[in-house]
Amino acid sequence: MHRITNNKQQEAQYVYRFDDHRLSPGNLVIRKLFYCMLQALQDELTDVEIEYNDAEIVKFAGMERAVAFLTLMGAQKAEQREYRKDGVLLSRTFTTKLTPERLTYFFGLQDLDEVYRLRFLAGEEERIHLYFASTLSCRLSFQKEETFLALLERHRVPHKILEAKR
């Protein structure tokens, strides 16, 4: 995992790149890493932005689970943005409040590949970002960083931190 320090903002960003390792988004270690990020930041997270493709989510999860997920997340009531190329719908994105029920769902997520992209926000600030099973990252204050690292140890998440400066 790469650690990028931003002394000006008094925060650190941790970035896991899926291409650096052979672990899939459904791997228990990766899920535990995601859960530790959520747990460390849960008290400041307010919203979640979800990007998905209708056909892909149904193919991955099945129609019933896809509909249940999108319903739970409030996709029907949320304002959605569509991304199209040459008239073809590539994906839809919407932002919704991160309710306790929705947070509980993410703590039980078995495969991080379920949607294309997840962004967990604290107000307008991005805190956790899962991007197309390419990267998983979180931005935390130096105070929250201690909590995050302790959670990694407590949940026995094997990790090595590579330092970078900004």
GROMACS .gro file of C-alpha atoms in nm:
model
  166
    1MET     CA    1   0.000   0.000   0.000
    2HIS     CA    2   0.131   0.344  -0.090
    3ARG     CA    3   0.117   0.620   0.171
    4ILE     CA    4   0.116   0.976   0.043
    5THR     CA    5   0.163   1.245   0.305
    6ASN     CA    6   0.006   1.586   0.265
    7ASN     CA    7   0.152   1.794   0.549
    8LYS     CA    8  -0.030   2.108   0.435
    9GLN     CA    9  -0.368   1.936   0.478
   10GLN     CA   10  -0.246   1.736   0.781
   11GLU     CA   11  -0.358   1.409   0.622
   12ALA     CA   12  -0.232   1.091   0.466
   13GLN     CA   13  -0.367   0.900   0.171
   14TYR     CA   14  -0.332   0.524   0.148
   15VAL     CA   15  -0.358   0.373  -0.199
   16TYR     CA   16  -0.381   0.003  -0.281
   17ARG     CA   17  -0.329  -0.076  -0.650
   18PHE     CA   18  -0.483  -0.403  -0.764
   19ASP     CA   19  -0.230  -0.433  -1.048
   20ASP     CA   20   0.056  -0.445  -0.794
   21HIS     CA   21  -0.075  -0.774  -0.653
   22ARG     CA   22  -0.260  -1.083  -0.761
   23LEU     CA   23  -0.546  -1.035  -0.515
   24SER     CA   24  -0.893  -0.997  -0.664
   25PRO     CA   25  -1.151  -0.746  -0.538
   26GLY     CA   26  -1.332  -1.040  -0.375
   27ASN     CA   27  -1.029  -1.152  -0.175
   28LEU     CA   28  -1.076  -1.150   0.204
   29VAL     CA   29  -0.760  -0.943   0.261
   30ILE     CA   30  -0.886  -0.672   0.024
   31ARG     CA   31  -1.232  -0.677   0.181
   32LYS     CA   32  -1.076  -0.642   0.527
   33LEU     CA   33  -0.869  -0.348   0.403
   34PHE     CA   34  -1.189  -0.185   0.274
   35TYR     CA   35  -1.372  -0.259   0.602
   36CYS     CA   36  -1.085  -0.103   0.803
   37MET     CA   37  -1.107   0.210   0.589
   38LEU     CA   38  -1.482   0.228   0.645
   39GLN     CA   39  -1.453   0.163   1.017
   40ALA     CA   40  -1.182   0.425   1.069
   41LEU     CA   41  -1.380   0.694   0.888
   42GLN     CA   42  -1.742   0.594   0.947
   43ASP     CA   43  -1.818   0.872   1.195
   44GLU     CA   44  -1.735   1.143   0.938
   45LEU     CA   45  -1.877   0.985   0.620
   46THR     CA   46  -2.199   1.150   0.500
   47ASP     CA   47  -2.260   1.037   0.142
   48VAL     CA   48  -2.171   0.768  -0.108
   49GLU     CA   49  -2.140   0.809  -0.483
   50ILE     CA   50  -2.204   0.495  -0.685
   51GLU     CA   51  -2.121   0.435  -1.050
   52TYR     CA   52  -2.254   0.122  -1.216
   53ASN     CA   53  -2.359  -0.032  -1.546
   54ASP     CA   54  -2.704  -0.192  -1.558
   55ALA     CA   55  -2.602  -0.496  -1.762
   56GLU     CA   56  -2.277  -0.555  -1.572
   57ILE     CA   57  -2.431  -0.539  -1.225
   58VAL     CA   58  -2.704  -0.784  -1.331
   59LYS     CA   59  -2.446  -1.013  -1.491
   60PHE     CA   60  -2.231  -1.001  -1.177
   61ALA     CA   61  -2.495  -1.013  -0.903
   62GLY     CA   62  -2.809  -1.141  -1.075
   63MET     CA   63  -3.126  -0.942  -1.134
   64GLU     CA   64  -3.272  -0.988  -0.787
   65ARG     CA   65  -2.956  -0.883  -0.597
   66ALA     CA   66  -2.888  -0.595  -0.837
   67VAL     CA   67  -3.238  -0.455  -0.789
   68ALA     CA   68  -3.216  -0.504  -0.411
   69PHE     CA   69  -2.880  -0.323  -0.400
   70LEU     CA   70  -2.993  -0.030  -0.614
   71THR     CA   71  -3.318  -0.001  -0.419
   72LEU     CA   72  -3.135  -0.003  -0.085
   73MET     CA   73  -2.895   0.263  -0.212
   74GLY     CA   74  -3.184   0.483  -0.328
   75ALA     CA   75  -3.101   0.479  -0.698
   76GLN     CA   76  -3.465   0.526  -0.799
   77LYS     CA   77  -3.502   0.847  -0.598
   78ALA     CA   78  -3.156   0.991  -0.661
   79GLU     CA   79  -3.067   1.220  -0.947
   80GLN     CA   80  -2.861   1.009  -1.186
   81ARG     CA   81  -2.602   1.115  -1.437
   82GLU     CA   82  -2.558   0.899  -1.745
   83TYR     CA   83  -2.231   0.854  -1.929
   84ARG     CA   84  -2.276   0.770  -2.297
   85LYS     CA   85  -2.039   0.716  -2.585
   86ASP     CA   86  -2.166   0.705  -2.943
   87GLY     CA   87  -2.521   0.671  -2.812
   88VAL     CA   88  -2.439   0.371  -2.592
   89LEU     CA   89  -2.503   0.397  -2.218
   90LEU     CA   90  -2.172   0.316  -2.045
   91SER     CA   91  -2.267   0.383  -1.683
   92ARG     CA   92  -2.490   0.569  -1.441
   93THR     CA   93  -2.376   0.762  -1.134
   94PHE     CA   94  -2.572   0.888  -0.837
   95THR     CA   95  -2.495   1.023  -0.491
   96THR     CA   96  -2.699   0.934  -0.185
   97LYS     CA   97  -2.684   0.979   0.191
   98LEU     CA   98  -2.481   0.715   0.374
   99THR     CA   99  -2.745   0.592   0.619
  100PRO     CA  100  -2.665   0.334   0.889
  101GLU     CA  101  -2.849   0.073   0.680
  102ARG     CA  102  -2.637   0.149   0.374
  103LEU     CA  103  -2.317   0.150   0.579
  104THR     CA  104  -2.409  -0.192   0.719
  105TYR     CA  105  -2.451  -0.319   0.363
  106PHE     CA  106  -2.098  -0.206   0.272
  107PHE     CA  107  -1.956  -0.376   0.581
  108GLY     CA  108  -2.105  -0.701   0.448
  109LEU     CA  109  -1.996  -0.656   0.087
  110GLN     CA  110  -1.842  -0.982  -0.032
  111ASP     CA  111  -1.690  -0.863  -0.359
  112LEU     CA  112  -1.574  -0.510  -0.428
  113ASP     CA  113  -1.632  -0.568  -0.799
  114GLU     CA  114  -2.009  -0.530  -0.758
  115VAL     CA  115  -2.008  -0.174  -0.892
  116TYR     CA  116  -1.762   0.018  -1.106
  117ARG     CA  117  -1.683   0.293  -0.860
  118LEU     CA  118  -1.762   0.389  -0.502
  119ARG     CA  119  -1.675   0.725  -0.348
  120PHE     CA  120  -1.743   0.780   0.020
  121LEU     CA  121  -1.764   1.146   0.108
  122ALA     CA  122  -1.740   1.360   0.421
  123GLY     CA  123  -1.946   1.654   0.303
  124GLU     CA  124  -1.782   1.746  -0.027
  125GLU     CA  125  -1.448   1.581   0.058
  126GLU     CA  126  -1.365   1.238  -0.083
  127ARG     CA  127  -1.248   1.002   0.192
  128ILE     CA  128  -1.264   0.651   0.041
  129HIS     CA  129  -1.251   0.569  -0.328
  130LEU     CA  130  -1.281   0.231  -0.499
  131TYR     CA  131  -1.209   0.285  -0.866
  132PHE     CA  132  -1.296   0.014  -1.123
  133ALA     CA  133  -1.115  -0.262  -0.926
  134SER     CA  134  -0.801  -0.069  -1.013
  135THR     CA  135  -0.736   0.123  -0.692
  136LEU     CA  136  -0.873   0.139  -0.341
  137SER     CA  137  -0.775   0.448  -0.147
  138CYS     CA  138  -0.859   0.649   0.160
  139ARG     CA  139  -0.769   0.995   0.284
  140LEU     CA  140  -0.750   1.043   0.658
  141SER     CA  141  -0.632   1.301   0.903
  142PHE     CA  142  -0.315   1.219   1.092
  143GLN     CA  143  -0.533   1.153   1.400
  144LYS     CA  144  -0.753   0.901   1.212
  145GLU     CA  145  -0.445   0.740   1.061
  146GLU     CA  146  -0.352   0.587   1.396
  147THR     CA  147  -0.699   0.433   1.420
  148PHE     CA  148  -0.673   0.294   1.066
  149LEU     CA  149  -0.332   0.135   1.127
  150ALA     CA  150  -0.453  -0.015   1.456
  151LEU     CA  151  -0.755  -0.164   1.275
  152LEU     CA  152  -0.527  -0.322   1.015
  153GLU     CA  153  -0.331  -0.488   1.297
  154ARG     CA  154  -0.641  -0.593   1.491
  155HIS     CA  155  -0.801  -0.754   1.185
  156ARG     CA  156  -0.469  -0.910   1.084
  157VAL     CA  157  -0.456  -0.747   0.744
  158PRO     CA  158  -0.111  -0.818   0.601
  159HIS     CA  159   0.033  -0.496   0.465
  160LYS     CA  160   0.348  -0.312   0.376
  161ILE     CA  161   0.348   0.064   0.355
  162LEU     CA  162   0.551   0.238   0.085
  163GLU     CA  163   0.610   0.602   0.170
  164ALA     CA  164   0.578   0.892  -0.073
  165LYS     CA  165   0.585   1.267  -0.006
  166ARG     CA  166   0.379   1.544  -0.166
   0.00000   0.00000   0.00000
